[in-house]
Amino acid sequence: MLNIERYINELMTSNCYILWNDESRRCLVIDPGSEKSLREIEFIKEKELALDYIILTHEHTDHNWGVNALVESFSEAKVVCHKICKENITMESSAYFRLYYDTPTYSYKIHKVDIEIENQDWILDWNGIDVRFIHTPGHSMGSVCILVNRWLFTGDTLMQYKPYINKRNGSKEHYVRSVDMLMKTYPGDMQIYPGHGEIFPLKNYNALYGISNKED
Ligand SMILES: [Zn+2]
């Protein structure tokens, strides 16, 4: 059976999710955003799991600050994200970190990305479980949503907060298109696991912000 564990990351209270299979003892981590990933590492070791993938919903530091620490502890883990996300997070620059702290001397980059997603829609076979990546540019251009079972992990694309379009590398036009596509594709009772805040059914997103899901 597939289980979900959620941790609140330290930088901007973003969500980190660990998906773990209690039969195969394998797991994957979505958006480790605490610098040292201490709780994730402890959880994985305590449960004696193998970490297969570290998956990033997008390029902002509060969703990936802990990647290097996780890779140091579990060197077999593969880092997966969209191509545009990869271009941003592997640069020798603290650009995204400066979104949160005024720390000109602090430098941070992700040391490796193993799988970069280029397609609009791409499926990773995780030991017989489909992990589907859907490119949803808008909040940032490297944003993806991730579908596993009936759970949709949306990063900062869908949250129970007002939509936020990043000025540096987001696009409102793309955002509206991405949200429309999600609304048309998935049922209203689909559970959304957002990048910040609590889990909610997809239909509530539309009610909250009035973003059209009609065919126009
Ligand atoms: Zn973000």
PDB file of C-alpha atoms and ligand atoms in Angstrom:
ATOM      1  CA  MET A   1       0.000   0.000   0.000  1.00  0.00           C
ATOM      2  CA  LEU A   2       1.113   3.503  -0.809  1.00  0.00           C
ATOM      3  CA  ASN A   3       1.250   5.949   2.098  1.00  0.00           C
ATOM      4  CA  ILE A   4       1.830   9.676   2.356  1.00  0.00           C
ATOM      5  CA  GLU A   5       3.724  11.541   5.042  1.00  0.00           C
ATOM      6  CA  ARG A   6       3.746  15.334   5.034  1.00  0.00           C
ATOM      7  CA  TYR A   7       6.330  17.635   6.565  1.00  0.00           C
ATOM      8  CA  ILE A   8       6.276  21.419   6.718  1.00  0.00           C
ATOM      9  CA  ASN A   9       9.492  22.850   5.300  1.00  0.00           C
ATOM     10  CA  GLU A  10      11.356  25.459   7.302  1.00  0.00           C
ATOM     11  CA  LEU A  11      11.901  28.260   4.786  1.00  0.00           C
ATOM     12  CA  MET A  12       8.380  29.323   3.813  1.00  0.00           C
ATOM     13  CA  THR A  13       6.190  26.618   5.429  1.00  0.00           C
ATOM     14  CA  SER A  14       5.937  24.782   2.133  1.00  0.00           C
ATOM     15  CA  ASN A  15       4.898  21.123   2.073  1.00  0.00           C
ATOM     16  CA  CYS A  16       7.252  18.195   1.662  1.00  0.00           C
ATOM     17  CA  TYR A  17       5.620  14.849   0.898  1.00  0.00           C
ATOM     18  CA  ILE A  18       7.116  11.404   1.292  1.00  0.00           C
ATOM     19  CA  LEU A  19       5.318   8.649  -0.616  1.00  0.00           C
ATOM     20  CA  TRP A  20       6.274   5.221   0.628  1.00  0.00           C
ATOM     21  CA  ASN A  21       5.219   1.722  -0.188  1.00  0.00           C
ATOM     22  CA  ASP A  22       5.072  -0.482   2.921  1.00  0.00           C
ATOM     23  CA  GLU A  23       5.387  -3.673   0.858  1.00  0.00           C
ATOM     24  CA  SER A  24       8.300  -2.802  -1.419  1.00  0.00           C
ATOM     25  CA  ARG A  25       9.886  -0.520   1.245  1.00  0.00           C
ATOM     26  CA  ARG A  26      10.623   2.063  -1.423  1.00  0.00           C
ATOM     27  CA  CYS A  27       9.878   5.771  -1.253  1.00  0.00           C
ATOM     28  CA  LEU A  28      10.053   9.034  -3.109  1.00  0.00           C
ATOM     29  CA  VAL A  29      10.200  12.590  -1.781  1.00  0.00           C
ATOM     30  CA  ILE A  30       8.405  15.561  -3.323  1.00  0.00           C
ATOM     31  CA  ASP A  31       9.745  19.063  -2.571  1.00  0.00           C
ATOM     32  CA  PRO A  32      12.257  18.712   0.249  1.00  0.00           C
ATOM     33  CA  GLY A  33      12.577  22.372   1.233  1.00  0.00           C
ATOM     34  CA  SER A  34      14.396  22.320   4.562  1.00  0.00           C
ATOM     35  CA  GLU A  35      18.122  22.944   4.267  1.00  0.00           C
ATOM     36  CA  LYS A  36      19.279  19.738   5.953  1.00  0.00           C
ATOM     37  CA  SER A  37      16.204  17.550   5.284  1.00  0.00           C
ATOM     38  CA  LEU A  38      16.611  16.200   8.821  1.00  0.00           C
ATOM     39  CA  ARG A  39      13.092  14.900   9.349  1.00  0.00           C
ATOM     40  CA  GLU A  40      12.923  13.273   5.939  1.00  0.00           C
ATOM     41  CA  ILE A  41      16.266  11.534   6.451  1.00  0.00           C
ATOM     42  CA  GLU A  42      15.222  10.355   9.903  1.00  0.00           C
ATOM     43  CA  PHE A  43      11.876   9.069   8.597  1.00  0.00           C
ATOM     44  CA  ILE A  44      13.442   7.141   5.713  1.00  0.00           C
ATOM     45  CA  LYS A  45      16.115   5.591   7.933  1.00  0.00           C
ATOM     46  CA  GLU A  46      13.705   4.737  10.729  1.00  0.00           C
ATOM     47  CA  LYS A  47      11.346   2.970   8.334  1.00  0.00           C
ATOM     48  CA  GLU A  48      14.287   1.351   6.509  1.00  0.00           C
ATOM     49  CA  LEU A  49      13.146   2.576   3.119  1.00  0.00           C
ATOM     50  CA  ALA A  50      15.070   2.942  -0.132  1.00  0.00           C
ATOM     51  CA  LEU A  51      14.791   6.419  -1.629  1.00  0.00           C
ATOM     52  CA  ASP A  52      14.310   6.126  -5.397  1.00  0.00           C
ATOM     53  CA  TYR A  53      13.392   9.653  -6.477  1.00  0.00           C
ATOM     54  CA  ILE A  54      13.489  13.240  -5.280  1.00  0.00           C
ATOM     55  CA  ILE A  55      10.862  15.079  -7.288  1.00  0.00           C
ATOM     56  CA  LEU A  56      10.591  18.868  -7.547  1.00  0.00           C
ATOM     57  CA  THR A  57       7.386  20.686  -8.441  1.00  0.00           C
ATOM     58  CA  HIS A  58       9.326  23.806  -9.437  1.00  0.00           C
ATOM     59  CA  GLU A  59      12.425  25.933  -9.120  1.00  0.00           C
ATOM     60  CA  HIS A  60      11.735  28.039  -6.026  1.00  0.00           C
ATOM     61  CA  THR A  61      14.086  27.441  -3.134  1.00  0.00           C
ATOM     62  CA  ASP A  62      11.410  26.771  -0.525  1.00  0.00           C
ATOM     63  CA  HIS A  63      10.612  23.592  -2.500  1.00  0.00           C
ATOM     64  CA  ASN A  64      14.124  22.282  -3.076  1.00  0.00           C
ATOM     65  CA  TRP A  65      16.504  23.645  -0.439  1.00  0.00           C
ATOM     66  CA  GLY A  66      16.998  20.156   1.021  1.00  0.00           C
ATOM     67  CA  VAL A  67      17.860  18.296  -2.189  1.00  0.00           C
ATOM     68  CA  ASN A  68      21.636  18.285  -1.700  1.00  0.00           C
ATOM     69  CA  ALA A  69      21.343  17.040   1.878  1.00  0.00           C
ATOM     70  CA  LEU A  70      19.043  14.200   0.816  1.00  0.00           C
ATOM     71  CA  VAL A  71      21.359  13.193  -2.017  1.00  0.00           C
ATOM     72  CA  GLU A  72      24.293  13.164   0.405  1.00  0.00           C
ATOM     73  CA  SER A  73      22.448  10.699   2.632  1.00  0.00           C
ATOM     74  CA  PHE A  74      20.919   8.583  -0.147  1.00  0.00           C
ATOM     75  CA  SER A  75      23.284   8.712  -3.100  1.00  0.00           C
ATOM     76  CA  GLU A  76      21.210   6.288  -5.188  1.00  0.00           C
ATOM     77  CA  ALA A  77      18.263   8.723  -5.264  1.00  0.00           C
ATOM     78  CA  LYS A  78      17.563  10.329  -8.625  1.00  0.00           C
ATOM     79  CA  VAL A  79      16.511  13.974  -8.809  1.00  0.00           C
ATOM     80  CA  VAL A  80      13.626  14.645 -11.221  1.00  0.00           C
ATOM     81  CA  CYS A  81      12.233  17.985 -12.404  1.00  0.00           C
ATOM     82  CA  HIS A  82      11.199  19.904 -15.505  1.00  0.00           C
ATOM     83  CA  LYS A  83      13.928  21.053 -17.884  1.00  0.00           C
ATOM     84  CA  ILE A  84      13.268  24.743 -17.159  1.00  0.00           C
ATOM     85  CA  CYS A  85      13.373  24.057 -13.429  1.00  0.00           C
ATOM     86  CA  LYS A  86      16.710  22.302 -13.882  1.00  0.00           C
ATOM     87  CA  GLU A  87      18.190  25.225 -15.774  1.00  0.00           C
ATOM     88  CA  ASN A  88      17.309  27.522 -12.886  1.00  0.00           C
ATOM     89  CA  ILE A  89      18.289  25.411  -9.888  1.00  0.00           C
ATOM     90  CA  THR A  90      21.650  24.226 -11.182  1.00  0.00           C
ATOM     91  CA  MET A  91      22.960  27.728 -11.894  1.00  0.00           C
ATOM     92  CA  GLU A  92      25.761  29.048  -9.731  1.00  0.00           C
ATOM     93  CA  SER A  93      23.591  31.701  -8.206  1.00  0.00           C
ATOM     94  CA  SER A  94      21.497  32.377  -5.189  1.00  0.00           C
ATOM     95  CA  ALA A  95      18.851  34.125  -7.253  1.00  0.00           C
ATOM     96  CA  TYR A  96      15.910  32.217  -5.873  1.00  0.00           C
ATOM     97  CA  PHE A  97      17.233  32.305  -2.382  1.00  0.00           C
ATOM     98  CA  ARG A  98      17.154  36.089  -2.539  1.00  0.00           C
ATOM     99  CA  LEU A  99      13.423  35.883  -2.994  1.00  0.00           C
ATOM    100  CA  TYR A 100      13.273  34.964   0.667  1.00  0.00           C
ATOM    101  CA  TYR A 101      16.303  36.431   2.371  1.00  0.00           C
ATOM    102  CA  ASP A 102      18.526  39.347   1.588  1.00  0.00           C
ATOM    103  CA  THR A 103      21.685  37.286   1.700  1.00  0.00           C
ATOM    104  CA  PRO A 104      24.017  38.418  -1.074  1.00  0.00           C
ATOM    105  CA  THR A 105      26.881  36.292   0.211  1.00  0.00           C
ATOM    106  CA  TYR A 106      24.865  33.086   0.376  1.00  0.00           C
ATOM    107  CA  SER A 107      25.224  30.832  -2.639  1.00  0.00           C
ATOM    108  CA  TYR A 108      23.089  27.807  -3.256  1.00  0.00           C
ATOM    109  CA  LYS A 109      22.556  25.511  -6.183  1.00  0.00           C
ATOM    110  CA  ILE A 110      21.386  21.949  -6.679  1.00  0.00           C
ATOM    111  CA  HIS A 111      24.343  19.736  -7.462  1.00  0.00           C
ATOM    112  CA  LYS A 112      22.627  17.275  -9.772  1.00  0.00           C
ATOM    113  CA  VAL A 113      19.438  16.591 -11.674  1.00  0.00           C
ATOM    114  CA  ASP A 114      19.227  13.061 -13.123  1.00  0.00           C
ATOM    115  CA  ILE A 115      15.999  13.204 -15.081  1.00  0.00           C
ATOM    116  CA  GLU A 116      14.752  16.366 -16.746  1.00  0.00           C
ATOM    117  CA  ILE A 117      11.242  16.399 -18.127  1.00  0.00           C
ATOM    118  CA  GLU A 118      10.755  17.978 -21.516  1.00  0.00           C
ATOM    119  CA  ASN A 119       7.324  16.731 -22.490  1.00  0.00           C
ATOM    120  CA  GLN A 120       3.961  18.215 -21.602  1.00  0.00           C
ATOM    121  CA  ASP A 121       2.908  14.886 -20.156  1.00  0.00           C
ATOM    122  CA  TRP A 122       5.342  12.175 -19.075  1.00  0.00           C
ATOM    123  CA  ILE A 123       5.052   9.013 -17.014  1.00  0.00           C
ATOM    124  CA  LEU A 124       7.721   7.588 -14.762  1.00  0.00           C
ATOM    125  CA  ASP A 125       7.327   3.909 -13.946  1.00  0.00           C
ATOM    126  CA  TRP A 126       8.069   3.682 -10.230  1.00  0.00           C
ATOM    127  CA  ASN A 127       8.232  -0.064  -9.621  1.00  0.00           C
ATOM    128  CA  GLY A 128       4.890  -0.599 -11.336  1.00  0.00           C
ATOM    129  CA  ILE A 129       3.260   2.621 -10.062  1.00  0.00           C
ATOM    130  CA  ASP A 130       2.666   5.387 -12.606  1.00  0.00           C
ATOM    131  CA  VAL A 131       4.018   8.781 -11.599  1.00  0.00           C
ATOM    132  CA  ARG A 132       2.636  11.216 -14.147  1.00  0.00           C
ATOM    133  CA  PHE A 133       4.205  14.624 -14.711  1.00  0.00           C
ATOM    134  CA  ILE A 134       2.048  17.374 -16.170  1.00  0.00           C
ATOM    135  CA  HIS A 135       3.785  20.581 -17.204  1.00  0.00           C
ATOM    136  CA  THR A 136       1.784  23.484 -15.743  1.00  0.00           C
ATOM    137  CA  PRO A 137       3.742  26.679 -16.447  1.00  0.00           C
ATOM    138  CA  GLY A 138       2.505  29.912 -14.896  1.00  0.00           C
ATOM    139  CA  HIS A 139       3.458  30.296 -11.243  1.00  0.00           C
ATOM    140  CA  SER A 140       6.924  29.621 -12.653  1.00  0.00           C
ATOM    141  CA  MET A 141       7.717  28.335 -16.119  1.00  0.00           C
ATOM    142  CA  GLY A 142       9.285  25.156 -14.762  1.00  0.00           C
ATOM    143  CA  SER A 143       6.249  24.145 -12.672  1.00  0.00           C
ATOM    144  CA  VAL A 144       4.829  20.641 -12.928  1.00  0.00           C
ATOM    145  CA  CYS A 145       1.971  18.821 -11.238  1.00  0.00           C
ATOM    146  CA  ILE A 146       2.502  15.195 -10.275  1.00  0.00           C
ATOM    147  CA  LEU A 147      -0.235  12.581 -10.306  1.00  0.00           C
ATOM    148  CA  VAL A 148       0.153   9.389  -8.284  1.00  0.00           C
ATOM    149  CA  ASN A 149      -2.900   7.191  -7.704  1.00  0.00           C
ATOM    150  CA  ARG A 150      -5.699   9.706  -7.187  1.00  0.00           C
ATOM    151  CA  TRP A 151      -3.459  12.296  -5.601  1.00  0.00           C
ATOM    152  CA  LEU A 152      -2.400  15.405  -7.476  1.00  0.00           C
ATOM    153  CA  PHE A 153       0.660  17.216  -6.131  1.00  0.00           C
ATOM    154  CA  THR A 154       0.447  20.740  -7.453  1.00  0.00           C
ATOM    155  CA  GLY A 155       3.330  22.700  -5.938  1.00  0.00           C
ATOM    156  CA  ASP A 156       2.445  26.386  -6.070  1.00  0.00           C
ATOM    157  CA  THR A 157       0.170  25.993  -9.097  1.00  0.00           C
ATOM    158  CA  LEU A 158      -2.921  25.178  -7.030  1.00  0.00           C
ATOM    159  CA  MET A 159      -3.165  26.156  -3.368  1.00  0.00           C
ATOM    160  CA  GLN A 160      -5.858  27.391  -1.057  1.00  0.00           C
ATOM    161  CA  TYR A 161      -4.349  30.834  -1.339  1.00  0.00           C
ATOM    162  CA  LYS A 162      -4.671  33.458  -4.003  1.00  0.00           C
ATOM    163  CA  PRO A 163      -2.674  32.485  -7.087  1.00  0.00           C
ATOM    164  CA  TYR A 164       0.801  33.895  -7.064  1.00  0.00           C
ATOM    165  CA  ILE A 165       2.567  34.475 -10.373  1.00  0.00           C
ATOM    166  CA  ASN A 166       6.278  34.899  -9.929  1.00  0.00           C
ATOM    167  CA  LYS A 167       7.397  38.159 -11.571  1.00  0.00           C
ATOM    168  CA  ARG A 168      10.848  36.919 -12.545  1.00  0.00           C
ATOM    169  CA  ASN A 169       9.908  33.721 -14.301  1.00  0.00           C
ATOM    170  CA  GLY A 170       6.152  33.270 -14.232  1.00  0.00           C
ATOM    171  CA  SER A 171       3.365  34.183 -16.634  1.00  0.00           C
ATOM    172  CA  LYS A 172      -0.264  34.950 -15.880  1.00  0.00           C
ATOM    173  CA  GLU A 173      -1.323  33.912 -19.355  1.00  0.00           C
ATOM    174  CA  HIS A 174       0.310  30.515 -18.943  1.00  0.00           C
ATOM    175  CA  TYR A 175      -1.058  30.226 -15.425  1.00  0.00           C
ATOM    176  CA  VAL A 176      -4.694  30.644 -16.486  1.00  0.00           C
ATOM    177  CA  ARG A 177      -4.180  28.120 -19.288  1.00  0.00           C
ATOM    178  CA  SER A 178      -2.585  25.583 -16.953  1.00  0.00           C
ATOM    179  CA  VAL A 179      -5.336  25.894 -14.337  1.00  0.00           C
ATOM    180  CA  ASP A 180      -8.058  25.629 -17.003  1.00  0.00           C
ATOM    181  CA  MET A 181      -6.415  22.471 -18.291  1.00  0.00           C
ATOM    182  CA  LEU A 182      -6.292  20.914 -14.809  1.00  0.00           C
ATOM    183  CA  MET A 183      -9.930  21.836 -14.135  1.00  0.00           C
ATOM    184  CA  LYS A 184     -11.076  20.276 -17.398  1.00  0.00           C
ATOM    185  CA  THR A 185      -8.951  17.162 -17.071  1.00  0.00           C
ATOM    186  CA  TYR A 186      -9.494  16.077 -13.476  1.00  0.00           C
ATOM    187  CA  PRO A 187     -12.658  15.455 -11.444  1.00  0.00           C
ATOM    188  CA  GLY A 188     -13.766  17.917  -8.787  1.00  0.00           C
ATOM    189  CA  ASP A 189     -13.284  15.405  -5.991  1.00  0.00           C
ATOM    190  CA  MET A 190      -9.635  14.823  -6.885  1.00  0.00           C
ATOM    191  CA  GLN A 191      -7.506  15.463  -3.814  1.00  0.00           C
ATOM    192  CA  ILE A 192      -5.028  18.289  -4.265  1.00  0.00           C
ATOM    193  CA  TYR A 193      -1.786  18.096  -2.314  1.00  0.00           C
ATOM    194  CA  PRO A 194      -0.560  21.661  -2.591  1.00  0.00           C
ATOM    195  CA  GLY A 195       2.869  23.180  -2.129  1.00  0.00           C
ATOM    196  CA  HIS A 196       1.607  25.187   0.843  1.00  0.00           C
ATOM    197  CA  GLY A 197      -1.340  24.699   3.188  1.00  0.00           C
ATOM    198  CA  GLU A 198      -3.869  21.938   3.586  1.00  0.00           C
ATOM    199  CA  ILE A 199      -5.125  19.253   1.212  1.00  0.00           C
ATOM    200  CA  PHE A 200      -8.395  20.099  -0.555  1.00  0.00           C
ATOM    201  CA  PRO A 201     -10.653  18.818  -3.367  1.00  0.00           C
ATOM    202  CA  LEU A 202     -10.044  20.345  -6.812  1.00  0.00           C
ATOM    203  CA  LYS A 203     -13.550  21.793  -7.024  1.00  0.00           C
ATOM    204  CA  ASN A 204     -12.811  24.127  -4.105  1.00  0.00           C
ATOM    205  CA  TYR A 205     -10.083  25.858  -6.028  1.00  0.00           C
ATOM    206  CA  ASN A 206     -12.502  27.114  -8.629  1.00  0.00           C
ATOM    207  CA  ALA A 207     -14.993  28.244  -6.019  1.00  0.00           C
ATOM    208  CA  LEU A 208     -12.319  30.174  -4.179  1.00  0.00           C
ATOM    209  CA  TYR A 209     -10.853  32.177  -7.015  1.00  0.00           C
ATOM    210  CA  GLY A 210     -13.365  32.153  -9.819  1.00  0.00           C
ATOM    211  CA  ILE A 211     -10.913  30.962 -12.440  1.00  0.00           C
ATOM    212  CA  SER A 212     -12.968  29.752 -15.363  1.00  0.00           C
ATOM    213  CA  ASN A 213     -13.222  26.074 -16.108  1.00  0.00           C
ATOM    214  CA  LYS A 214     -15.639  26.597 -18.952  1.00  0.00           C
ATOM    215  CA  GLU A 215     -14.895  25.844 -22.581  1.00  0.00           C
ATOM    216  CA  ASP A 216     -14.521  29.481 -23.635  1.00  0.00           C
TER     217      ASP A 216
HETATM  218 ZN    ZN B   1       6.971  28.897  -5.841  1.00  0.00          ZN
END
